[in-house]
Tab-separated table of C-alpha atoms (C1' of nucleotides) in Angstrom:
chain	number	residue	atom	x	y	z
A	16	UNK	CA	117.141	101.464	90.895
A	17	UNK	CA	115.124	101.231	87.840
A	18	UNK	CA	114.686	97.972	86.074
A	19	UNK	CA	113.153	97.943	82.682
A	20	UNK	CA	111.578	94.889	81.487
A	21	UNK	CA	110.959	94.433	77.826
A	22	UNK	CA	109.995	91.638	75.542
A	23	UNK	CA	113.057	91.052	73.201
A	24	UNK	CA	110.970	91.604	70.145
A	25	UNK	CA	107.522	92.613	69.329
A	26	UNK	CA	105.035	90.392	68.045
A	27	UNK	CA	104.138	86.690	68.210
A	28	UNK	CA	107.381	85.794	66.534
A	29	UNK	CA	109.307	86.701	69.502
A	30	UNK	CA	111.739	84.300	71.221
A	31	UNK	CA	110.835	84.088	74.956
A	32	UNK	CA	113.667	85.861	76.158
A	33	UNK	CA	113.208	88.910	78.786
A	34	UNK	CA	115.841	91.553	79.341
A	35	UNK	CA	116.031	93.006	82.623
A	36	UNK	CA	118.117	96.112	82.170
A	37	UNK	CA	120.177	97.450	85.009
A	38	UNK	CA	120.893	101.332	85.496
A	39	UNK	CA	124.492	100.438	84.630
A	40	UNK	CA	123.402	99.341	81.055
A	41	UNK	CA	123.891	95.746	81.956
A	42	UNK	CA	121.298	93.243	81.205
A	43	UNK	CA	119.828	90.307	82.885
A	44	UNK	CA	118.570	87.848	80.432
A	45	UNK	CA	115.689	85.728	81.986
A	46	UNK	CA	114.506	83.010	79.928
A	47	UNK	CA	110.993	82.187	78.536
A	48	UNK	CA	109.261	84.313	81.113
A	49	UNK	CA	107.993	87.794	80.101
A	50	UNK	CA	106.987	89.200	77.135
A	51	UNK	CA	105.524	92.699	76.814
A	52	UNK	CA	104.045	94.732	73.950
A	53	UNK	CA	105.509	97.771	75.503
A	54	UNK	CA	108.501	98.021	77.395
A	55	UNK	CA	107.518	98.458	81.185
A	56	UNK	CA	109.526	100.677	83.634
A	57	UNK	CA	109.433	99.808	87.334
A	58	UNK	CA	110.690	101.754	89.957
A	59	UNK	CA	112.147	100.554	93.077
A	60	UNK	CA	114.712	102.218	95.792
A	61	UNK	CA	117.876	103.432	94.815
A	62	UNK	CA	120.581	100.165	94.680
A	63	UNK	CA	124.016	100.411	93.830
A	64	UNK	CA	124.806	98.839	90.394
A	65	UNK	CA	126.870	95.686	90.448
A	66	UNK	CA	127.610	93.530	87.525
A	67	UNK	CA	124.999	90.801	87.189
A	68	UNK	CA	125.875	87.584	85.284
A	69	UNK	CA	123.606	86.846	82.492
A	70	UNK	CA	121.678	83.494	81.487
A	71	UNK	CA	121.925	82.485	78.032
A	72	UNK	CA	118.954	81.681	76.044
A	73	UNK	CA	118.224	77.902	75.739
A	74	UNK	CA	115.909	78.149	72.921
A	75	UNK	CA	117.334	80.604	70.804
A	76	UNK	CA	116.054	80.150	67.358
A	77	UNK	CA	113.681	78.040	66.130
A	78	UNK	CA	114.103	78.393	62.401
A	79	UNK	CA	116.027	75.214	61.298
A	80	UNK	CA	115.835	73.979	57.768
A	81	UNK	CA	112.822	71.463	56.834
A	82	UNK	CA	110.315	73.024	59.565
A	83	UNK	CA	107.162	73.959	58.202
A	84	UNK	CA	105.691	77.364	59.042
A	85	UNK	CA	102.935	75.692	61.098
A	86	UNK	CA	105.577	74.108	63.024
A	87	UNK	CA	107.689	76.990	63.490
A	88	UNK	CA	104.558	78.881	64.520
A	89	UNK	CA	103.588	76.191	67.050
A	90	UNK	CA	107.203	76.187	68.533
A	91	UNK	CA	106.942	80.092	68.625
A	92	UNK	CA	103.721	79.843	70.367
A	93	UNK	CA	104.719	77.120	72.763
A	94	UNK	CA	103.781	77.948	76.289
A	95	UNK	CA	105.915	79.243	78.646
A	96	UNK	CA	105.768	78.444	82.462
A	97	UNK	CA	103.487	80.458	84.509
A	98	UNK	CA	105.040	83.256	86.613
A	99	UNK	CA	103.957	81.237	89.494
A	100	UNK	CA	105.595	78.384	88.560
A	101	UNK	CA	108.858	79.996	87.645
A	102	UNK	CA	109.111	81.819	90.741
A	103	UNK	CA	108.317	78.951	92.983
A	104	UNK	CA	111.041	76.947	91.325
A	105	UNK	CA	113.171	80.093	91.908
A	106	UNK	CA	112.422	80.289	95.300
A	107	UNK	CA	113.064	76.768	95.799
A	108	UNK	CA	116.557	77.435	94.393
A	109	UNK	CA	117.478	80.308	96.227
A	110	UNK	CA	116.414	81.857	99.538
A	111	UNK	CA	115.381	85.744	99.598
A	112	UNK	CA	112.872	84.784	96.819
A	113	UNK	CA	109.484	85.200	98.020
A	114	UNK	CA	106.689	82.732	96.374
A	115	UNK	CA	103.863	83.729	94.884
A	116	UNK	CA	100.776	82.179	96.664
A	117	UNK	CA	98.310	79.805	95.376
A	118	UNK	CA	95.145	81.253	94.286
A	119	UNK	CA	93.035	79.545	97.086
A	120	UNK	CA	94.721	81.575	99.751
A	121	UNK	CA	93.988	84.943	97.967
A	122	UNK	CA	90.337	84.038	98.089
A	123	UNK	CA	90.784	83.519	101.550
A	124	UNK	CA	91.673	86.852	102.200
A	125	UNK	CA	95.375	87.147	102.065
A	126	UNK	CA	96.368	90.202	99.963
A	127	UNK	CA	98.112	88.592	97.126
A	128	UNK	CA	100.314	91.778	96.590
A	129	UNK	CA	102.415	90.378	99.587
A	130	UNK	CA	104.850	87.778	98.779
A	131	UNK	CA	104.672	84.711	101.338
A	132	UNK	CA	107.767	84.251	103.082
A	133	UNK	CA	108.539	81.968	106.214
A	134	UNK	CA	109.391	84.956	108.349
A	135	UNK	CA	107.649	85.621	111.576
A	136	UNK	CA	106.824	89.139	111.033
A	137	UNK	CA	107.582	90.746	107.507
A	138	UNK	CA	107.349	94.168	106.570
A	139	UNK	CA	106.726	95.076	102.968
A	140	UNK	CA	105.915	98.581	100.981
A	141	UNK	CA	103.498	98.561	98.474
A	142	UNK	CA	103.656	100.419	95.252
A	143	UNK	CA	101.470	102.980	96.658
A	144	UNK	CA	103.778	103.618	99.518
A	145	UNK	CA	101.728	101.684	101.990
A	146	UNK	CA	103.532	99.855	104.592
A	147	UNK	CA	102.237	96.321	105.204
A	148	UNK	CA	103.160	94.288	108.290
A	149	UNK	CA	102.591	90.605	108.479
A	150	UNK	CA	102.311	89.578	112.148
A	151	UNK	CA	102.731	85.984	113.480
A	152	UNK	CA	98.988	85.387	113.901
A	153	UNK	CA	98.367	86.164	110.260
A	154	UNK	CA	97.301	89.762	111.174
A	155	UNK	CA	98.111	92.035	108.207
A	156	UNK	CA	98.757	95.656	109.231
A	157	UNK	CA	98.507	98.241	106.698
A	158	UNK	CA	100.202	101.433	107.493
A	159	UNK	CA	99.341	104.601	105.106
A	160	UNK	CA	101.126	107.389	104.200
A	161	UNK	CA	100.202	110.589	106.150
A	162	UNK	CA	98.287	111.794	102.766
A	163	UNK	CA	96.031	109.143	102.533
A	164	UNK	CA	92.588	109.347	103.787
A	165	UNK	CA	92.797	107.012	106.869
A	166	UNK	CA	95.682	107.628	108.784
A	167	UNK	CA	97.409	105.129	111.231
A	168	UNK	CA	97.084	101.296	111.160
A	169	UNK	CA	94.496	99.275	109.770
A	170	UNK	CA	94.191	95.404	110.521
A	171	UNK	CA	93.155	92.456	108.263
A	172	UNK	CA	92.995	89.361	110.360
A	173	UNK	CA	92.300	86.022	108.707
A	174	UNK	CA	91.186	82.950	110.356
A	175	UNK	CA	90.483	79.843	109.178
A	176	UNK	CA	90.542	77.233	111.910
A	177	UNK	CA	87.857	77.568	114.501
A	178	UNK	CA	85.488	79.377	112.091
A	179	UNK	CA	81.907	79.788	113.321
A	180	UNK	CA	81.085	77.763	110.123
A	181	UNK	CA	83.017	74.889	108.881
A	182	UNK	CA	85.329	75.878	106.178
A	183	UNK	CA	84.214	79.601	106.800
A	184	UNK	CA	86.626	82.379	106.445
A	185	UNK	CA	86.505	85.411	108.474
A	186	UNK	CA	87.919	88.432	107.295
A	187	UNK	CA	87.993	91.499	109.538
A	188	UNK	CA	88.915	94.806	108.359
A	189	UNK	CA	89.393	97.146	111.182
A	190	UNK	CA	90.227	100.654	110.032
A	191	UNK	CA	90.817	103.246	112.553
A	192	UNK	CA	88.047	105.625	111.100
A	193	UNK	CA	86.193	108.182	113.072
A	194	UNK	CA	83.159	105.719	112.662
A	195	UNK	CA	85.006	103.120	114.546
A	196	UNK	CA	85.910	99.301	113.552
A	197	UNK	CA	84.379	97.920	110.323
A	198	UNK	CA	84.078	94.255	110.188
A	199	UNK	CA	83.340	91.714	107.283
A	200	UNK	CA	82.512	88.286	107.786
A	201	UNK	CA	82.842	86.292	104.599
A	202	UNK	CA	81.651	82.734	104.383
A	203	UNK	CA	84.150	80.345	102.816
A	204	UNK	CA	82.601	80.231	99.307
A	205	UNK	CA	82.204	83.822	98.833
A	206	UNK	CA	84.231	86.871	98.396
A	207	UNK	CA	83.391	90.509	99.035
A	208	UNK	CA	84.090	92.716	96.222
A	209	UNK	CA	83.828	96.395	95.639
A	210	UNK	CA	81.926	97.892	93.033
A	211	UNK	CA	83.560	98.381	89.736
A	212	UNK	CA	84.577	94.678	90.014
A	213	UNK	CA	87.183	95.480	92.413
A	214	UNK	CA	87.638	92.583	94.620
A	215	UNK	CA	88.096	93.667	98.309
A	216	UNK	CA	91.429	92.469	99.866
A	217	UNK	CA	92.708	91.755	96.445
A	218	UNK	CA	95.468	93.768	95.386
A	219	UNK	CA	94.831	97.543	96.025
A	220	UNK	CA	94.242	97.675	99.648
A	221	UNK	CA	94.443	101.228	99.544
A	222	UNK	CA	91.019	101.495	97.857
A	223	UNK	CA	89.459	100.236	101.250
A	224	UNK	CA	91.634	102.680	103.236
A	225	UNK	CA	90.171	105.624	101.445
A	226	UNK	CA	87.910	107.721	103.522
A	227	UNK	CA	84.974	107.118	101.397
A	228	UNK	CA	83.209	103.971	102.387
A	229	UNK	CA	82.936	102.037	99.064
A	230	UNK	CA	80.055	99.712	98.449
A	231	UNK	CA	80.375	96.240	98.299
A	232	UNK	CA	78.631	92.954	97.105
A	233	UNK	CA	78.882	89.452	98.021
A	234	UNK	CA	79.760	87.087	94.968
A	235	UNK	CA	80.771	83.485	94.553
A	236	UNK	CA	84.206	83.303	92.888
A	237	UNK	CA	83.091	80.538	90.780
A	238	UNK	CA	80.758	82.105	88.732
A	239	UNK	CA	81.480	85.743	88.927
A	240	UNK	CA	78.111	86.304	88.169
A	241	UNK	CA	76.519	89.624	89.854
A	242	UNK	CA	73.902	89.126	92.050
A	243	UNK	CA	70.454	88.772	90.359
A	244	UNK	CA	71.832	87.050	87.323
A	245	UNK	CA	69.932	84.092	86.898
A	246	UNK	CA	71.303	81.111	85.222
A	247	UNK	CA	69.353	80.342	81.865
A	248	UNK	CA	67.863	76.982	81.470
A	249	UNK	CA	69.960	74.441	79.754
A	250	UNK	CA	70.389	74.142	76.089
A	251	UNK	CA	68.068	71.161	76.154
A	252	UNK	CA	65.097	73.090	77.096
A	253	UNK	CA	65.627	75.794	74.589
A	254	UNK	CA	63.363	75.881	71.564
A	255	UNK	CA	63.297	79.031	69.703
A	256	UNK	CA	66.072	80.471	67.728
A	257	UNK	CA	65.975	83.441	69.731
A	258	UNK	CA	66.372	81.754	72.981
A	259	UNK	CA	69.427	79.936	71.470
A	260	UNK	CA	70.566	83.585	70.488
A	261	UNK	CA	70.178	84.869	73.958
A	262	UNK	CA	71.991	81.793	75.476
A	263	UNK	CA	74.689	82.268	73.306
A	264	UNK	CA	75.040	85.723	74.001
A	265	UNK	CA	74.533	84.941	77.879
A	266	UNK	CA	77.502	82.616	77.537
A	267	UNK	CA	79.608	84.962	75.420
A	268	UNK	CA	79.337	87.592	78.227
A	269	UNK	CA	79.788	85.236	81.037
A	270	UNK	CA	83.192	84.394	79.158
A	271	UNK	CA	84.052	87.807	78.654
A	272	UNK	CA	83.525	88.749	82.174
A	273	UNK	CA	85.266	85.917	83.547
A	274	UNK	CA	88.134	86.310	81.168
A	275	UNK	CA	88.412	90.298	82.205
A	276	UNK	CA	88.805	89.074	85.634
A	277	UNK	CA	91.191	86.720	84.808
A	278	UNK	CA	93.375	89.090	82.585
A	279	UNK	CA	93.133	91.511	85.562
A	280	UNK	CA	94.461	88.827	87.868
A	281	UNK	CA	97.151	87.733	85.312
A	282	UNK	CA	98.329	91.472	85.248
A	283	UNK	CA	98.429	91.570	88.823
A	284	UNK	CA	100.698	88.468	89.185
A	285	UNK	CA	102.931	89.527	86.374
A	286	UNK	CA	103.529	92.616	88.506
A	287	UNK	CA	104.248	90.710	91.370
A	288	UNK	CA	106.618	88.421	89.624
A	289	UNK	CA	108.547	91.562	88.172
A	290	UNK	CA	108.641	92.734	91.661
A	291	UNK	CA	110.111	89.729	92.900
A	292	UNK	CA	112.656	89.325	89.864
A	293	UNK	CA	113.863	92.769	91.163
A	294	UNK	CA	114.385	91.801	94.478
A	295	UNK	CA	116.120	88.793	93.046
A	296	UNK	CA	118.412	91.044	91.198
A	297	UNK	CA	118.957	92.942	94.331
A	298	UNK	CA	120.104	90.009	96.352
A	299	UNK	CA	122.215	88.803	93.733
A	300	UNK	CA	123.766	92.119	93.395
A	301	UNK	CA	124.581	92.141	97.035
A	302	UNK	CA	125.814	88.833	96.878
A	303	UNK	CA	128.047	89.761	94.020
A	304	UNK	CA	129.326	92.684	95.661
A	305	UNK	CA	130.349	90.764	98.685
A	306	UNK	CA	132.264	87.992	96.676
A	307	UNK	CA	134.108	90.772	94.769
A	308	UNK	CA	135.101	92.155	98.177
A	309	UNK	CA	136.122	88.835	99.328
A	310	UNK	CA	138.154	88.324	96.337
A	311	UNK	CA	139.894	91.427	96.926
A	312	UNK	CA	140.532	90.897	100.182
A	313	UNK	CA	142.214	87.481	99.489
A	314	UNK	CA	144.163	88.808	96.657
A	315	UNK	CA	145.500	91.493	99.311
A	316	UNK	CA	146.293	88.841	101.482
A	317	UNK	CA	148.082	86.915	98.669
A	318	UNK	CA	150.184	89.715	97.353
A	319	UNK	CA	151.171	90.472	100.876
A	320	UNK	CA	152.535	87.032	101.559
A	321	UNK	CA	154.505	87.131	98.283
A	322	UNK	CA	156.180	90.497	99.087
B	16	DC	C1'	97.709	125.744	73.227
B	17	DT	C1'	98.422	121.955	69.977
B	18	DC	C1'	100.360	118.004	68.340
B	19	DC	C1'	103.325	114.072	68.931
B	20	DT	C1'	105.490	110.544	71.738
B	21	DT	C1'	105.709	107.644	75.563
B	22	DT	C1'	103.844	105.030	78.877
B	23	DG	C1'	100.405	102.438	81.474
B	24	DT	C1'	95.832	100.252	81.717
B	25	DC	C1'	92.243	97.522	80.045
B	26	DG	C1'	89.215	94.604	77.155
B	27	DT	C1'	89.259	91.177	73.951
B	28	DC	C1'	91.065	87.071	71.399
B	29	DA	C1'	93.414	82.995	70.850
B	30	DA	C1'	96.126	79.276	72.223
B	31	DA	C1'	98.342	76.448	75.451
B	32	DC	C1'	97.928	74.364	79.847
B	33	DG	C1'	95.849	71.709	83.394
B	34	DC	C1'	92.635	69.028	85.835
B	35	DA	C1'	88.626	65.856	86.485
C	3	DT	C1'	88.691	64.719	76.111
C	4	DG	C1'	86.195	68.530	77.473
C	5	DC	C1'	86.091	72.470	79.760
C	6	DG	C1'	87.965	75.875	82.770
C	7	DT	C1'	92.192	78.748	83.682
C	8	DT	C1'	95.976	81.310	82.219
C	9	DT	C1'	98.670	84.185	79.529
C	10	DG	C1'	100.903	86.474	75.304
C	11	DA	C1'	99.385	89.597	71.807
C	12	DC	C1'	97.001	93.319	69.803
C	13	DG	C1'	94.333	97.327	69.552
C	14	DA	C1'	92.012	101.246	71.950
C	15	DC	C1'	92.322	104.718	75.100
C	16	DA	C1'	94.036	108.072	78.641
C	17	DA	C1'	97.401	110.793	80.881
C	18	DA	C1'	101.575	112.830	81.097
C	19	DG	C1'	105.366	115.074	79.336
C	20	DG	C1'	108.038	117.462	75.609
C	21	DA	C1'	108.594	120.400	71.521
C	22	DG	C1'	106.818	123.984	68.351
DNA sequence: CTCCTTTGTCGTCAAACGCA
DNA sequence: TGCGTTTGACGACAAAGGAG
């Protein structure tokens, strides 16, 4: 099934409606969640197209008489709920909709690309073709396609309780490579990150599965500063304009770096959210199909009785 | 091969959100 | 209320694919 998600219109003036288009040409209107500057196409396994009801847009047009431009603009720009919020609300309404996990759990080592479900053992397939199984004990097994550098299973084990240090998180990365098991110990307040700002265990676990051993560095997630970066003195101790300028530059660099990472994370969440929407569409399609079949059966029964 | 279009990704800005 | 976070919007860029 191919589901295309596009903002209803480009630019800042667009109302917050997302059109999820099904292969049959039908569209699902999702209120107030996604806008894309360009349309995105997501591939998913083939699925029979069944009619899906559409949800009307509740905040159709903001242009009413007597409203100033600034007010209009403010209405247009009014914040939509976050993906996580919407999805978690959806998941509370309907079963089968996985939740996006809280940020905390991600830092503790749970691959956030995996939806959290209350199923003892779950199997997922990533966009890269990997299979991820979550065992009861929290062990995460990654099965690579045969074309990948490392074949077979890799295990990510996350332990919180009973850790050697209070509040520490053990992240074991055991890959069945010729070198043997590789293991990472991650204290609670730190994350192991790859070079190129790629956080280990974050989204693309396939990067850890390649044959080449990437280099890692320990960072504290709160600051995201690379090692060796020393915080400058507080503004009160700065004297010369040059120092002030350096401080401003440093602050800007820090802000940009943080925002860069935040944008990456936001995009990852957005993708995850879209995947969840797709799965919801699939569930609804199946439900709809069943209901149609049930209706047909009942119709047959009624018509046979009247005959 | 070159040019154009489409698609996807990334960095940045800015505004809204949310929390202490 | 200030500050950090989140996310829509935008532009730049690269890769892929099609047309000529």
